[in-house]
């Protein structure tokens, strides 16, 4: 049992060796300690409990309250004065973002930014752009001899689509990505002072860039759909300036890092399962169903933190008000109580959509439609154009925390 606890602690901290195959650890946690109390942190891993956590609307759990959780307050005390101040500024930035809001702020801000993400708006504004980006990038990979680091591709495609969505010039995307990566490495961090300091500097540069980007679009009248909606909402008083800019920052992060993981690890798992790959090649119309199964099997974000609003017990385990409560989505998505043969990739699985990767209820992922659009376009183009695609290296190095990701992923594209 102590070995399992050590493994889980190391996974939460981003241990590279364990990240290579974290699912046996998450499965053991769910099966052996489904509610684990570790000081002022409670970890939930069963599907039923994670669903309750994700779908809760500020009744039992708070997102905004995480800022004052015992875990974050302890980090602030234990870091140096410089590190603690940086950590506090990062929290200030993140708690202006939609994903960290509770009612009444959350429904107010979400209503303001929802229209550009409707299925009709995405089909009208983004479908042709996504398809064009996919085709152009794959053609460039093929022209380079067919062997390439698909991790870089999986980063660049969502970043380019994000540029289209937000009006970010193509020459600025690498710079924006470097900031997003530093912020990603710090996500849900409460133990690394270095990561907090680097994220603080990345946020400083990113927010200054966003101010200039939005001001330039406002002055020229060339706002994209999302930026225009935010500016209209700010003008009407529906959202504050800080909330509008934080929404742009959230899209740069959430619209990029998680989708990149889905694309890279999704293709990796398809190529690791030749029977599933061959089925897709033979029947490419199954790609949308495959995307749902990959969302379950891969789980782009492995865990998410909340804070308990009140003291209670979960399966006889005491949870105190102020405790950080972490839901392990990667364990919930392989819960055998919900999914038959849960550790098998099956693109014909009838219950894939029971996954929790995109959240639930009021906090269902705002960009879910765009992520699905990108994944469907990419996997469809690869199975049709490069049915002989193969991995070059089987053993990969991994990084991240909740956002587990390969550091490189060499593949060979073959027709």
Short mmCIF file of C-alpha atoms in Angstrom, two decimals:
data_model
loop_
_atom_site.label_atom_id
_atom_site.label_comp_id
_atom_site.label_asym_id
_atom_site.label_seq_id
_atom_site.Cartn_x
_atom_site.Cartn_y
_atom_site.Cartn_z
CA UNK A 1 0.00 0.00 0.00
CA UNK A 2 2.87 2.38 0.78
CA UNK A 3 4.35 1.69 -2.67
CA UNK A 4 1.02 2.67 -4.29
CA UNK A 5 0.90 5.88 -2.28
CA UNK A 6 4.46 6.68 -3.36
CA UNK A 7 3.55 6.02 -7.00
CA UNK A 8 0.48 8.28 -6.87
CA UNK A 9 2.40 11.06 -5.13
CA UNK A 10 5.10 10.86 -7.79
CA UNK A 11 2.51 10.93 -10.59
CA UNK A 12 0.85 14.01 -9.17
CA UNK A 13 4.27 15.67 -9.12
CA UNK A 14 4.98 14.74 -12.76
CA UNK A 15 7.49 11.88 -12.43
CA UNK A 16 8.60 11.07 -15.99
CA UNK A 17 9.08 7.32 -15.52
CA UNK A 18 5.63 6.82 -14.07
CA UNK A 19 4.04 9.11 -16.66
CA UNK A 20 5.18 6.65 -19.35
CA UNK A 21 2.35 4.31 -18.26
CA UNK A 22 0.31 5.87 -15.45
CA UNK A 23 -2.88 3.86 -15.96
CA UNK A 24 -1.95 0.80 -13.86
CA UNK A 25 -1.22 3.19 -10.99
CA UNK A 26 -4.50 5.08 -11.43
CA UNK A 27 -6.35 1.76 -11.67
CA UNK A 28 -4.82 0.45 -8.45
CA UNK A 29 -5.68 3.72 -6.72
CA UNK A 30 -9.32 3.45 -7.83
CA UNK A 31 -9.58 -0.21 -6.89
CA UNK A 32 -7.66 -0.14 -3.60
CA UNK A 33 -7.99 3.41 -2.19
CA UNK A 34 -10.86 5.05 -4.12
CA UNK A 35 -11.04 7.84 -1.53
CA UNK A 36 -7.55 8.67 -0.30
CA UNK A 37 -7.07 11.27 2.41
CA UNK A 38 -3.53 12.63 2.32
CA UNK A 39 -3.24 15.43 4.87
CA UNK A 40 -5.48 18.24 3.60
CA UNK A 41 -5.84 16.65 0.15
CA UNK A 42 -8.55 14.11 -0.75
CA UNK A 43 -8.17 12.14 -4.00
CA UNK A 44 -11.24 10.62 -5.70
CA UNK A 45 -10.88 8.08 -8.51
CA UNK A 46 -14.16 6.23 -9.04
CA UNK A 47 -16.31 7.28 -11.98
CA UNK A 48 -19.37 7.99 -9.81
CA UNK A 49 -17.47 10.23 -7.41
CA UNK A 50 -15.55 12.07 -10.13
CA UNK A 51 -18.82 12.72 -11.98
CA UNK A 52 -20.29 14.21 -8.82
CA UNK A 53 -17.21 16.40 -8.41
CA UNK A 54 -17.19 17.65 -12.01
CA UNK A 55 -20.94 18.20 -12.19
CA UNK A 56 -21.26 19.97 -8.85
CA UNK A 57 -22.40 23.58 -9.20
CA UNK A 58 -20.88 25.20 -6.12
CA UNK A 59 -22.89 23.12 -3.65
CA UNK A 60 -20.40 20.65 -2.20
CA UNK A 61 -17.26 21.87 -3.97
CA UNK A 62 -15.85 25.22 -5.04
CA UNK A 63 -13.49 26.11 -7.87
CA UNK A 64 -12.91 29.70 -6.76
CA UNK A 65 -12.31 28.55 -3.20
CA UNK A 66 -9.28 26.54 -4.31
CA UNK A 67 -7.34 29.80 -4.14
CA UNK A 68 -7.64 29.83 -0.35
CA UNK A 69 -7.37 26.07 0.17
CA UNK A 70 -5.06 24.80 2.88
CA UNK A 71 -2.80 23.30 0.18
CA UNK A 72 -2.26 26.62 -1.62
CA UNK A 73 -1.91 28.61 1.58
CA UNK A 74 0.75 26.16 2.77
CA UNK A 75 2.68 26.60 -0.49
CA UNK A 76 2.60 30.38 -0.10
CA UNK A 77 4.08 30.08 3.41
CA UNK A 78 6.75 27.54 2.48
CA UNK A 79 8.05 29.30 -0.64
CA UNK A 80 10.59 32.11 -0.33
CA UNK A 81 9.13 35.66 -0.26
CA UNK A 82 9.95 36.03 -3.97
CA UNK A 83 8.48 32.63 -4.85
CA UNK A 84 5.43 33.14 -2.67
CA UNK A 85 4.67 36.49 -4.31
CA UNK A 86 5.05 34.92 -7.77
CA UNK A 87 2.77 32.04 -6.76
CA UNK A 88 0.16 34.54 -5.53
CA UNK A 89 0.24 36.49 -8.81
CA UNK A 90 -0.23 33.26 -10.80
CA UNK A 91 -3.27 32.42 -8.69
CA UNK A 92 -4.64 35.94 -9.24
CA UNK A 93 -4.37 35.40 -13.00
CA UNK A 94 -5.94 31.94 -12.99
CA UNK A 95 -8.84 32.82 -10.73
CA UNK A 96 -10.05 35.43 -13.21
CA UNK A 97 -10.52 32.55 -15.67
CA UNK A 98 -13.83 30.85 -16.38
CA UNK A 99 -12.67 27.38 -15.30
CA UNK A 100 -11.94 28.68 -11.79
CA UNK A 101 -15.22 30.55 -11.30
CA UNK A 102 -18.28 29.69 -9.21
CA UNK A 103 -21.82 31.14 -9.49
CA UNK A 104 -22.87 33.86 -9.98
CA UNK A 105 -19.72 34.85 -11.92
CA UNK A 106 -19.42 31.62 -13.89
CA UNK A 107 -22.85 31.66 -15.63
CA UNK A 108 -22.52 35.39 -16.29
CA UNK A 109 -19.15 35.10 -18.03
CA UNK A 110 -19.97 31.84 -19.80
CA UNK A 111 -23.13 33.34 -21.31
CA UNK A 112 -21.05 36.20 -22.69
CA UNK A 113 -18.53 33.96 -24.47
CA UNK A 114 -20.77 31.05 -25.48
CA UNK A 115 -22.04 32.22 -28.95
CA UNK A 116 -18.76 31.78 -30.92
CA UNK A 117 -18.58 28.18 -29.68
CA UNK A 118 -22.01 27.05 -30.81
CA UNK A 119 -22.05 24.20 -33.35
CA UNK A 120 -23.41 26.54 -36.02
CA UNK A 121 -20.78 29.23 -35.41
CA UNK A 122 -17.93 26.72 -35.40
CA UNK A 123 -19.12 25.10 -38.62
CA UNK A 124 -19.42 28.51 -40.27
CA UNK A 125 -16.26 30.13 -38.96
CA UNK A 126 -13.78 27.33 -38.29
CA UNK A 127 -14.48 24.09 -40.21
CA UNK A 128 -12.88 25.14 -43.49
CA UNK A 129 -9.94 26.74 -41.66
CA UNK A 130 -9.29 23.59 -39.62
CA UNK A 131 -9.46 21.37 -42.70
CA UNK A 132 -7.10 23.66 -44.60
CA UNK A 133 -4.61 23.72 -41.73
CA UNK A 134 -4.65 19.93 -41.42
CA UNK A 135 -4.15 19.33 -45.16
CA UNK A 136 -1.40 21.92 -45.48
CA UNK A 137 0.54 20.69 -42.45
CA UNK A 138 0.31 17.03 -43.43
CA UNK A 139 1.47 17.86 -46.96
CA UNK A 140 4.46 19.68 -45.47
CA UNK A 141 5.30 16.64 -43.31
CA UNK A 142 5.06 14.31 -46.28
CA UNK A 143 7.24 16.60 -48.42
CA UNK A 144 9.96 16.39 -45.76
CA UNK A 145 10.49 12.71 -46.44
CA UNK A 146 7.68 11.28 -44.38
CA UNK A 147 9.51 10.99 -41.04
CA UNK A 148 8.80 13.67 -38.47
CA UNK A 149 8.26 14.47 -34.81
CA UNK A 150 4.48 14.31 -34.57
CA UNK A 151 4.60 15.96 -31.16
CA UNK A 152 5.64 19.20 -32.88
CA UNK A 153 2.84 18.75 -35.39
CA UNK A 154 0.31 18.15 -32.61
CA UNK A 155 1.46 21.37 -30.95
CA UNK A 156 1.46 23.47 -34.09
CA UNK A 157 -1.98 22.53 -35.45
CA UNK A 158 -4.06 23.63 -32.40
CA UNK A 159 -1.82 26.67 -32.11
CA UNK A 160 -2.53 27.69 -35.70
CA UNK A 161 -6.25 27.10 -35.25
CA UNK A 162 -6.06 29.18 -32.09
CA UNK A 163 -4.39 31.92 -34.11
CA UNK A 164 -7.31 31.82 -36.54
CA UNK A 165 -9.81 31.90 -33.66
CA UNK A 166 -8.16 34.80 -31.81
CA UNK A 167 -6.48 36.68 -34.65
CA UNK A 168 -2.92 35.91 -33.49
CA UNK A 169 -0.39 36.49 -36.32
CA UNK A 170 1.33 33.29 -37.46
CA UNK A 171 4.78 34.73 -36.67
CA UNK A 172 3.79 35.20 -33.02
CA UNK A 173 2.59 31.65 -32.40
CA UNK A 174 5.90 30.14 -31.28
CA UNK A 175 6.33 32.92 -28.75
CA UNK A 176 2.78 32.42 -27.45
CA UNK A 177 3.40 28.69 -27.26
CA UNK A 178 6.51 29.19 -25.12
CA UNK A 179 4.45 31.12 -22.58
CA UNK A 180 1.62 28.57 -22.64
CA UNK A 181 4.10 25.77 -22.03
CA UNK A 182 5.51 27.43 -18.91
CA UNK A 183 1.99 27.99 -17.63
CA UNK A 184 1.09 24.35 -18.39
CA UNK A 185 4.08 23.06 -16.43
CA UNK A 186 2.82 24.96 -13.38
CA UNK A 187 -0.86 23.92 -13.67
CA UNK A 188 -2.15 22.64 -10.29
CA UNK A 189 1.34 23.09 -8.84
CA UNK A 190 1.70 23.73 -5.13
CA UNK A 191 5.15 22.30 -4.48
CA UNK A 192 7.59 23.71 -7.08
CA UNK A 193 8.73 27.26 -6.44
CA UNK A 194 10.69 27.28 -9.72
CA UNK A 195 7.59 26.37 -11.75
CA UNK A 196 5.60 29.12 -10.03
CA UNK A 197 8.24 31.77 -10.76
CA UNK A 198 8.49 30.75 -14.42
CA UNK A 199 4.71 30.73 -14.79
CA UNK A 200 4.49 34.18 -13.21
CA UNK A 201 6.90 35.59 -15.78
CA UNK A 202 5.09 33.78 -18.60
CA UNK A 203 1.75 35.22 -17.47
CA UNK A 204 3.27 38.71 -17.27
CA UNK A 205 4.43 38.54 -20.87
CA UNK A 206 1.29 36.78 -22.12
CA UNK A 207 -1.13 39.29 -20.58
CA UNK A 208 0.90 42.23 -21.93
CA UNK A 209 0.76 40.61 -25.38
CA UNK A 210 -3.02 40.04 -25.12
CA UNK A 211 -3.60 43.69 -24.21
CA UNK A 212 -1.71 44.78 -27.32
CA UNK A 213 -3.41 42.15 -29.52
CA UNK A 214 -6.91 43.12 -28.47
CA UNK A 215 -6.19 46.86 -28.63
CA UNK A 216 -4.85 46.45 -32.16
CA UNK A 217 -7.96 44.53 -33.25
CA UNK A 218 -10.25 47.04 -31.56
CA UNK A 219 -8.55 49.97 -33.30
CA UNK A 220 -8.64 48.33 -36.73
CA UNK A 221 -12.13 46.89 -36.44
CA UNK A 222 -10.75 43.44 -37.33
CA UNK A 223 -11.91 41.53 -34.26
CA UNK A 224 -12.36 37.77 -34.61
CA UNK A 225 -15.65 36.23 -33.47
CA UNK A 226 -14.45 35.46 -29.95
CA UNK A 227 -12.63 38.75 -29.39
CA UNK A 228 -15.58 40.69 -30.80
CA UNK A 229 -17.96 38.88 -28.43
CA UNK A 230 -15.70 39.66 -25.47
CA UNK A 231 -15.36 43.32 -26.40
CA UNK A 232 -19.12 43.65 -26.83
CA UNK A 233 -19.66 42.03 -23.44
CA UNK A 234 -17.09 44.30 -21.82
CA UNK A 235 -18.69 47.35 -23.41
CA UNK A 236 -22.13 46.32 -22.13
CA UNK A 237 -20.78 45.69 -18.63
CA UNK A 238 -21.52 41.95 -18.74
CA UNK A 239 -17.84 41.18 -18.06
CA UNK A 240 -14.98 43.23 -16.68
CA UNK A 241 -11.85 44.05 -18.67
CA UNK A 242 -9.85 41.62 -16.49
CA UNK A 243 -12.38 38.84 -17.13
CA UNK A 244 -12.35 39.47 -20.89
CA UNK A 245 -8.56 39.34 -21.08
CA UNK A 246 -8.46 36.28 -18.81
CA UNK A 247 -10.82 34.53 -21.23
CA UNK A 248 -8.39 35.13 -24.09
CA UNK A 249 -5.57 33.75 -21.92
CA UNK A 250 -7.68 30.71 -21.03
CA UNK A 251 -8.34 29.96 -24.70
CA UNK A 252 -4.62 30.21 -25.47
CA UNK A 253 -3.94 27.64 -22.78
CA UNK A 254 -7.03 25.40 -22.73
CA UNK A 255 -7.58 25.54 -26.48
CA UNK A 256 -4.03 24.46 -27.14
CA UNK A 257 -2.43 22.19 -24.54
CA UNK A 258 -5.30 19.73 -24.01
CA UNK A 259 -6.10 19.46 -27.73
CA UNK A 260 -2.42 18.91 -28.48
CA UNK A 261 -2.42 15.99 -26.04
CA UNK A 262 -5.50 14.48 -27.64
CA UNK A 263 -3.94 14.69 -31.12
CA UNK A 264 -0.48 13.39 -30.20
CA UNK A 265 -1.40 10.65 -27.74
CA UNK A 266 -4.52 9.78 -29.72
CA UNK A 267 -2.48 8.97 -32.82
CA UNK A 268 0.13 7.24 -30.67
CA UNK A 269 -2.48 4.88 -29.20
CA UNK A 270 -4.06 4.19 -32.59
CA UNK A 271 -0.66 3.21 -33.99
CA UNK A 272 0.05 1.09 -30.90
CA UNK A 273 -3.18 -0.80 -31.60
CA UNK A 274 -2.87 -1.94 -35.24
CA UNK A 275 -6.23 -3.72 -35.19
CA UNK A 276 -7.96 -0.43 -34.36
CA UNK A 277 -5.87 1.49 -36.87
CA UNK A 278 -6.64 -0.99 -39.64
CA UNK A 279 -10.34 -0.78 -38.82
CA UNK A 280 -10.22 3.00 -39.17
CA UNK A 281 -8.32 2.78 -42.44
CA UNK A 282 -10.96 0.39 -43.79
CA UNK A 283 -13.86 2.44 -42.41
CA UNK A 284 -12.82 6.10 -42.03
CA UNK A 285 -16.43 7.04 -41.33
CA UNK A 286 -15.77 5.67 -37.82
CA UNK A 287 -13.37 8.53 -37.04
CA UNK A 288 -15.87 10.60 -34.97
CA UNK A 289 -16.58 7.55 -32.78
CA UNK A 290 -12.84 6.93 -32.50
CA UNK A 291 -12.35 10.48 -31.25
CA UNK A 292 -14.79 9.84 -28.38
CA UNK A 293 -13.04 6.60 -27.48
CA UNK A 294 -9.67 8.36 -27.54
CA UNK A 295 -11.00 11.09 -25.27
CA UNK A 296 -11.84 8.29 -22.81
CA UNK A 297 -8.74 6.16 -23.32
CA UNK A 298 -6.20 8.99 -23.41
CA UNK A 299 -7.83 11.49 -21.01
CA UNK A 300 -5.98 14.68 -22.10
CA UNK A 301 -6.10 16.14 -18.55
CA UNK A 302 -5.60 13.41 -15.96
CA UNK A 303 -6.80 15.19 -12.83
CA UNK A 304 -8.48 18.40 -11.65
CA UNK A 305 -8.54 20.07 -8.18
CA UNK A 306 -11.44 21.60 -6.27
CA UNK A 307 -11.92 22.62 -2.65
CA UNK A 308 -14.54 21.23 -0.26
CA UNK A 309 -17.08 23.85 0.84
CA UNK A 310 -18.27 21.90 3.87
CA UNK A 311 -17.14 19.08 6.12
CA UNK A 312 -18.60 15.66 5.40
CA UNK A 313 -17.64 12.04 4.82
CA UNK A 314 -17.10 10.22 1.52
CA UNK A 315 -17.08 6.45 1.96
CA UNK A 316 -16.41 6.98 5.67
CA UNK A 317 -13.37 9.14 4.91
CA UNK A 318 -13.58 12.59 6.58
CA UNK A 319 -13.37 15.57 4.25
CA UNK A 320 -12.90 18.92 5.98
CA UNK A 321 -14.06 22.28 4.64
CA UNK A 322 -11.05 23.80 2.89
CA UNK A 323 -9.52 20.47 1.88
CA UNK A 324 -8.34 20.22 -1.71
CA UNK A 325 -10.36 17.51 -3.49
CA UNK A 326 -8.70 16.07 -6.61
CA UNK A 327 -10.71 14.11 -9.14
CA UNK A 328 -8.64 11.65 -11.17
CA UNK A 329 -10.36 11.67 -14.56
CA UNK A 330 -7.91 9.12 -15.98
CA UNK A 331 -8.98 6.58 -13.34
CA UNK A 332 -12.68 7.35 -13.76
CA UNK A 333 -12.45 6.86 -17.51
CA UNK A 334 -11.23 3.28 -16.97
CA UNK A 335 -13.62 2.33 -14.20
CA UNK A 336 -14.83 -1.23 -14.91
CA UNK A 337 -18.09 -0.42 -13.11
CA UNK A 338 -18.93 1.76 -16.15
CA UNK A 339 -16.81 0.53 -19.06
CA UNK A 340 -16.48 -3.09 -20.11
CA UNK A 341 -12.87 -4.07 -20.94
CA UNK A 342 -11.95 -0.62 -19.70
CA UNK A 343 -8.22 -0.92 -20.43
CA UNK A 344 -8.81 -1.85 -24.07
CA UNK A 345 -8.98 0.68 -26.89
CA UNK A 346 -12.14 -0.06 -28.88
CA UNK A 347 -13.31 2.49 -31.45
CA UNK A 348 -16.65 0.67 -31.69
CA UNK A 349 -17.28 0.90 -27.95
CA UNK A 350 -20.95 1.84 -27.42
CA UNK A 351 -20.39 3.62 -24.10
CA UNK A 352 -17.42 5.87 -24.94
CA UNK A 353 -19.44 9.03 -24.37
CA UNK A 354 -19.74 8.18 -20.68
CA UNK A 355 -16.19 9.55 -20.34
CA UNK A 356 -15.60 12.58 -18.13
CA UNK A 357 -12.73 14.14 -20.13
CA UNK A 358 -14.72 17.23 -21.16
CA UNK A 359 -16.34 17.92 -17.82
CA UNK A 360 -20.04 17.93 -16.97
CA UNK A 361 -22.97 20.23 -16.43
CA UNK A 362 -22.34 23.98 -16.17
CA UNK A 363 -18.59 23.42 -16.50
CA UNK A 364 -18.75 21.26 -19.63
CA UNK A 365 -15.76 22.22 -21.78
CA UNK A 366 -16.54 25.37 -23.76
CA UNK A 367 -14.16 24.38 -26.54
CA UNK A 368 -15.31 20.74 -26.81
CA UNK A 369 -16.74 21.24 -30.28
CA UNK A 370 -13.52 22.77 -31.59
CA UNK A 371 -11.34 20.02 -30.06
CA UNK A 372 -13.54 17.34 -31.61
CA UNK A 373 -13.44 19.16 -34.95
CA UNK A 374 -9.63 19.28 -34.98
CA UNK A 375 -9.23 15.64 -33.93
CA UNK A 376 -11.80 14.40 -36.45
CA UNK A 377 -10.20 16.37 -39.29
CA UNK A 378 -6.67 15.22 -38.41
CA UNK A 379 -7.32 11.51 -37.81
CA UNK A 380 -9.56 11.37 -40.87
CA UNK A 381 -6.89 12.93 -43.07
CA UNK A 382 -4.15 10.61 -41.76
CA UNK A 383 -6.11 7.36 -42.18
CA UNK A 384 -7.16 8.39 -45.69
CA UNK A 385 -3.85 9.83 -46.87
CA UNK A 386 -1.27 7.85 -44.89
CA UNK A 387 -2.75 4.44 -44.04
CA UNK A 388 0.77 3.02 -43.63
CA UNK A 389 1.75 5.48 -40.86
CA UNK A 390 4.02 3.87 -38.25
CA UNK A 391 5.83 4.79 -35.05
CA UNK A 392 9.59 5.15 -35.39
CA UNK A 393 10.33 4.69 -31.68
CA UNK A 394 8.26 2.61 -29.27
CA UNK A 395 9.76 3.99 -26.04
CA UNK A 396 9.04 7.68 -25.52
CA UNK A 397 10.01 10.17 -22.82
CA UNK A 398 7.16 11.91 -21.03
CA UNK A 399 6.57 15.17 -19.19
CA UNK A 400 3.79 17.23 -17.64
CA UNK A 401 1.61 16.71 -14.60
CA UNK A 402 -2.11 16.49 -15.18
CA UNK A 403 -1.37 17.29 -18.82
CA UNK A 404 0.72 14.20 -19.52
CA UNK A 405 2.48 14.54 -22.86
CA UNK A 406 5.27 12.90 -24.88
CA UNK A 407 8.37 15.08 -25.19
CA UNK A 408 8.90 13.82 -28.75
CA UNK A 409 7.01 11.36 -30.97
CA UNK A 410 8.82 10.31 -34.16
CA UNK A 411 6.53 8.76 -36.78
CA UNK A 412 6.82 7.78 -40.43
CA UNK A 413 4.01 8.82 -42.75
CA UNK A 414 3.46 6.28 -45.51
CA UNK A 415 0.66 5.98 -48.03
#
